[in-house]
């Protein structure tokens, strides 16, 4: 379908300019978009970004509470006719302060790329939940030793669980998954929810050190502090390991990043901006390439079993908009959501 055909297809199902489709999180899930699709879409988005085939300014943000963030994330993917903005937040204290509510919450305004009019307002919390581990999986696919039998997860919250549920899509030989969290209850809950869904045995680790010393590939998703307090010592990390972070430099001592043989980020522009906000008090390490440039073959990935590789990905709006396009199309096909009146043309 070309751009006009696609717009006509949408307009047949939704009166563009008069109605806007509201999709709750349940509607988004009910589209039936699978983990495999999300991994494939996320990889395509990362490759398109690093090939400079999209428009995506670095995200800007507000910080209403200590260590909280609210990010404005616009993106346009011309090849997908996908365009919109995500407004995503993480308030680490929400769970304690407001029991029953979760710390990460996101919404997307999804727009018509030909007129700019809004097409949909959708919950993007689930999209964020699954596309974030998908980014880590893309990093693992090109940067990890794929015969790894051990995987570690720092942080057993929403992201920790989503990573553990999805990691075997790429690391197919896993035998043991070590998980660690400040809170015992978070580890127990992860094991209860994830063990029935994965083949590898999930082990509750007793310390950061146990994970660091036993896992070939480690992902991390703990709260991002504006002034990081690294908990994993440089001396615990060895050559050959792959460390994938979706929490900036929250976990490892700075020496780990600086001695890595390969250090990738999802968006160089984004991380340089975050550096000016003070997220990397010891300075960004030398960036070898964007993760999407490695996935797209512009730069080689892992070339030897012994390389220490770090991939630090903060998340990009192109991933959200790529997935949003699929979700939006499916919602129209399945007649999901609620149509809200936008306005009546006075012409
Ligand atoms: N890169 C991205 O695209 C992206 C997307 C979503 C979330 N995130 C980030 O991922 C992180 C986790 O998000 P979430 O939604 O899973 O939050 P969450 O609150 O559900 O999970 C965080 C977990 O970390 C644990 N924790 C806190 N401090 C810890 C420490 N020092 N050591 C070990 N565990 C610790 C908490 O107990 C909790 O279980 C946040 O920093 C968030 O900003 C990144």
Coordinates of N, CA, C and O and ligand atoms in Angstrom, one line a residue, residues 59 69 73 86 89-92 95 102-104 106 128-129 131-132 135 154-161 180-183 186-187 208 220-225 229 231 245-248 250-251 266 313-316 319, ligand 1:
X59 N 14.7 13.0 23.2 CA 13.5 13.3 24.1 C 13.9 14.4 25.1 O 15.0 14.4 25.6
X69 N 10.9 10.9 36.1 CA 11.0 11.5 34.8 C 9.7 11.4 34.0 O 8.9 10.5 34.2
X73 N 8.3 12.2 23.6 CA 9.0 11.4 22.6 C 8.3 11.4 21.3 O 7.5 10.5 21.0
X86 N 4.9 10.0 22.1 CA 4.7 9.3 23.4 C 5.0 10.2 24.5 O 6.0 10.9 24.5
X89 N 6.3 8.2 31.5 CA 6.8 8.6 32.8 C 7.3 7.4 33.6 O 6.9 6.3 33.5
X90 N 8.3 7.7 34.5 CA 8.7 6.7 35.5 C 8.9 7.5 36.9 O 9.7 8.4 36.9
X91 N 8.0 7.1 37.8 CA 8.1 7.7 39.2 C 8.4 6.5 40.1 O 7.4 5.8 40.5
X92 N 9.6 6.3 40.5 CA 10.0 5.1 41.3 C 9.2 4.9 42.6 O 9.1 3.8 43.0
X95 N 4.7 3.1 43.6 CA 4.2 1.8 44.1 C 4.0 1.9 45.6 O 3.0 1.5 46.2
X102 N 1.4 1.6 39.1 CA 2.7 1.2 38.7 C 3.6 2.5 38.4 O 3.0 3.5 38.0
X103 N 4.9 2.3 38.5 CA 5.8 3.5 38.3 C 5.9 4.0 36.9 O 6.2 5.1 36.7
X104 N 5.8 3.1 35.9 CA 5.9 3.5 34.5 C 4.6 3.6 33.9 O 3.8 2.6 33.9
X106 N 2.5 5.4 30.2 CA 2.8 6.0 29.0 C 1.5 6.1 28.1 O 0.7 5.2 28.2
X128 N 5.4 -0.1 25.9 CA 6.7 0.2 26.5 C 7.2 -1.0 27.3 O 8.4 -1.3 27.2
X129 N 6.3 -1.7 27.9 CA 6.7 -2.9 28.7 C 7.4 -3.9 27.8 O 8.4 -4.6 28.2
X131 N 8.3 -3.5 24.3 CA 9.4 -3.1 23.3 C 10.7 -2.8 24.0 O 11.8 -2.9 23.4
X132 N 10.7 -2.5 25.3 CA 12.0 -2.3 26.0 C 12.8 -3.6 26.1 O 14.0 -3.6 25.7
X135 N 14.3 -4.3 22.7 CA 15.6 -3.6 22.4 C 16.7 -4.4 23.0 O 17.8 -4.6 22.3
X154 N 19.1 -7.7 36.9 CA 19.1 -6.8 38.0 C 17.8 -6.0 38.0 O 17.5 -5.3 37.0
X155 N 17.0 -6.1 39.0 CA 15.7 -5.4 39.0 C 14.6 -6.4 38.6 O 14.6 -7.0 37.5
X156 N 13.6 -6.7 39.5 CA 12.6 -7.7 39.2 C 11.2 -7.0 39.1 O 10.2 -7.6 39.5
X157 N 11.2 -5.8 38.7 CA 9.9 -5.1 38.5 C 9.3 -5.4 37.2 O 9.5 -6.5 36.6
X158 N 8.5 -4.5 36.6 CA 7.9 -4.7 35.3 C 8.8 -5.1 34.3 O 8.7 -6.0 33.5
X159 N 9.9 -4.3 34.2 CA 10.9 -4.6 33.1 C 11.7 -5.9 33.4 O 12.0 -6.6 32.5
X160 N 12.0 -6.2 34.7 CA 12.7 -7.4 35.0 C 11.9 -8.6 34.5 O 12.4 -9.5 33.9
X161 N 10.6 -8.6 34.8 CA 9.7 -9.7 34.5 C 9.6 -9.8 32.9 O 9.7 -10.9 32.4
X180 N 18.0 -10.7 40.6 CA 18.3 -10.0 41.9 C 17.5 -8.7 42.0 O 17.4 -8.0 41.0
X181 N 17.0 -8.4 43.2 CA 16.3 -7.2 43.5 C 16.5 -6.8 44.9 O 16.9 -7.7 45.7
X182 N 16.4 -5.6 45.2 CA 16.6 -5.1 46.6 C 15.5 -5.8 47.5 O 15.8 -6.0 48.7
X183 N 14.4 -6.1 46.9 CA 13.3 -6.7 47.7 C 13.0 -8.1 47.4 O 12.8 -8.5 46.2
X186 N 9.9 -9.0 45.4 CA 9.9 -8.7 44.0 C 10.5 -9.9 43.3 O 10.0 -10.4 42.2
X187 N 11.5 -10.5 43.9 CA 12.2 -11.7 43.2 C 11.2 -12.9 43.3 O 11.0 -13.6 42.3
X208 N 24.3 -8.9 44.4 CA 24.7 -8.4 43.1 C 25.9 -9.2 42.5 O 26.0 -9.5 41.4
X220 N 19.8 -5.0 33.0 CA 19.5 -4.3 34.2 C 18.3 -3.3 34.0 O 18.3 -2.7 33.0
X221 N 17.4 -3.3 35.0 CA 16.3 -2.3 34.9 C 15.9 -2.0 36.4 O 15.0 -2.5 36.9
X222 N 16.8 -1.1 37.0 CA 16.5 -0.6 38.3 C 16.2 0.9 38.1 O 16.5 1.5 37.1
X223 N 15.7 1.6 39.2 CA 15.4 3.0 39.0 C 16.7 3.8 38.6 O 17.8 3.5 39.1
X224 N 16.5 4.8 37.8 CA 17.6 5.7 37.4 C 17.7 6.8 38.4 O 16.7 7.6 38.6
X225 N 18.8 7.0 39.1 CA 19.0 8.1 39.9 C 19.8 9.2 39.2 O 20.7 8.9 38.4
X229 N 24.6 5.5 42.0 CA 25.4 4.9 43.1 C 25.7 3.5 42.7 O 24.9 2.6 43.1
X231 N 26.5 -0.3 42.2 CA 26.5 -1.3 43.2 C 27.4 -2.6 42.7 O 27.7 -3.4 43.5
X245 N 21.9 -2.5 29.5 CA 21.2 -1.7 30.4 C 20.1 -0.9 29.8 O 20.2 -0.4 28.7
X246 N 18.9 -0.9 30.5 CA 17.9 0.1 30.1 C 17.7 1.1 31.2 O 16.7 1.8 31.3
X247 N 18.7 1.2 32.1 CA 18.7 2.2 33.2 C 19.9 3.0 33.3 O 20.5 3.3 34.4
X248 N 20.4 3.4 32.1 CA 21.6 4.3 32.0 C 22.8 3.6 32.8 O 23.0 2.5 32.6
X250 N 23.2 3.0 36.1 CA 22.8 2.9 37.4 C 23.5 1.7 38.2 O 23.5 1.8 39.4
X251 N 24.0 0.8 37.5 CA 24.4 -0.5 38.2 C 25.9 -0.7 38.4 O 26.3 -1.1 39.4
X266 N 21.6 3.3 22.0 CA 20.6 3.3 21.0 C 20.6 4.6 20.1 O 20.5 4.5 18.9
X313 N 20.8 1.3 26.4 CA 19.7 1.8 25.5 C 18.6 2.4 26.4 O 18.0 1.7 27.2
X314 N 18.3 3.7 26.2 CA 17.3 4.4 27.0 C 15.9 4.4 26.4 O 15.0 4.9 27.0
X315 N 15.8 3.8 25.2 CA 14.4 3.7 24.6 C 14.2 4.9 23.6 O 14.6 6.0 23.9
X316 N 13.6 4.5 22.5 CA 13.4 5.5 21.4 C 11.9 5.5 20.9 O 11.3 4.5 20.8
X319 N 10.6 3.2 18.2 CA 10.2 1.9 18.5 C 8.7 1.9 18.9 O 7.9 1.0 18.4
Ligands
LIG1 N1 15.2 2.0 28.3 C1 13.9 2.1 28.2 O1 13.4 2.2 27.1 C2 13.1 1.9 29.4 C3 11.7 1.7 29.3 C4 11.0 1.5 30.5 C5 11.6 1.6 31.7 N2 12.9 1.9 31.8 C6 13.6 2.0 33.1 O2 13.7 0.7 33.6 C7 13.8 0.8 35.1 C8 12.8 -0.1 35.7 O3 11.5 0.2 35.3 P1 10.2 -0.7 35.7 O4 9.0 -0.2 35.0 O5 10.6 -2.1 35.6 O6 10.2 -0.3 37.3 P2 9.7 -1.1 38.5 O7 9.6 -0.2 39.7 O8 8.6 -2.0 38.2 O9 11.0 -2.1 38.8 C9 12.2 -1.6 39.4 C10 12.7 -2.8 40.3 O10 14.0 -2.4 40.7 C11 14.1 -2.8 42.1 N3 15.2 -2.0 42.6 C12 15.2 -0.7 43.1 N4 16.5 -0.3 43.4 C13 17.3 -1.4 43.2 C14 18.6 -1.7 43.4 N5 19.5 -0.7 43.8 N6 19.1 -2.9 43.1 C15 18.3 -3.9 42.6 N7 17.0 -3.7 42.4 C16 16.5 -2.5 42.7 C17 12.8 -2.4 42.7 O11 12.6 -3.1 43.9 C18 11.8 -2.9 41.6 O12 11.5 -4.3 41.7 C19 13.5 2.3 35.3 O13 14.8 2.9 35.5 C20 12.9 2.8 34.1 O14 13.1 4.2 33.9 C21 13.7 2.0 30.7

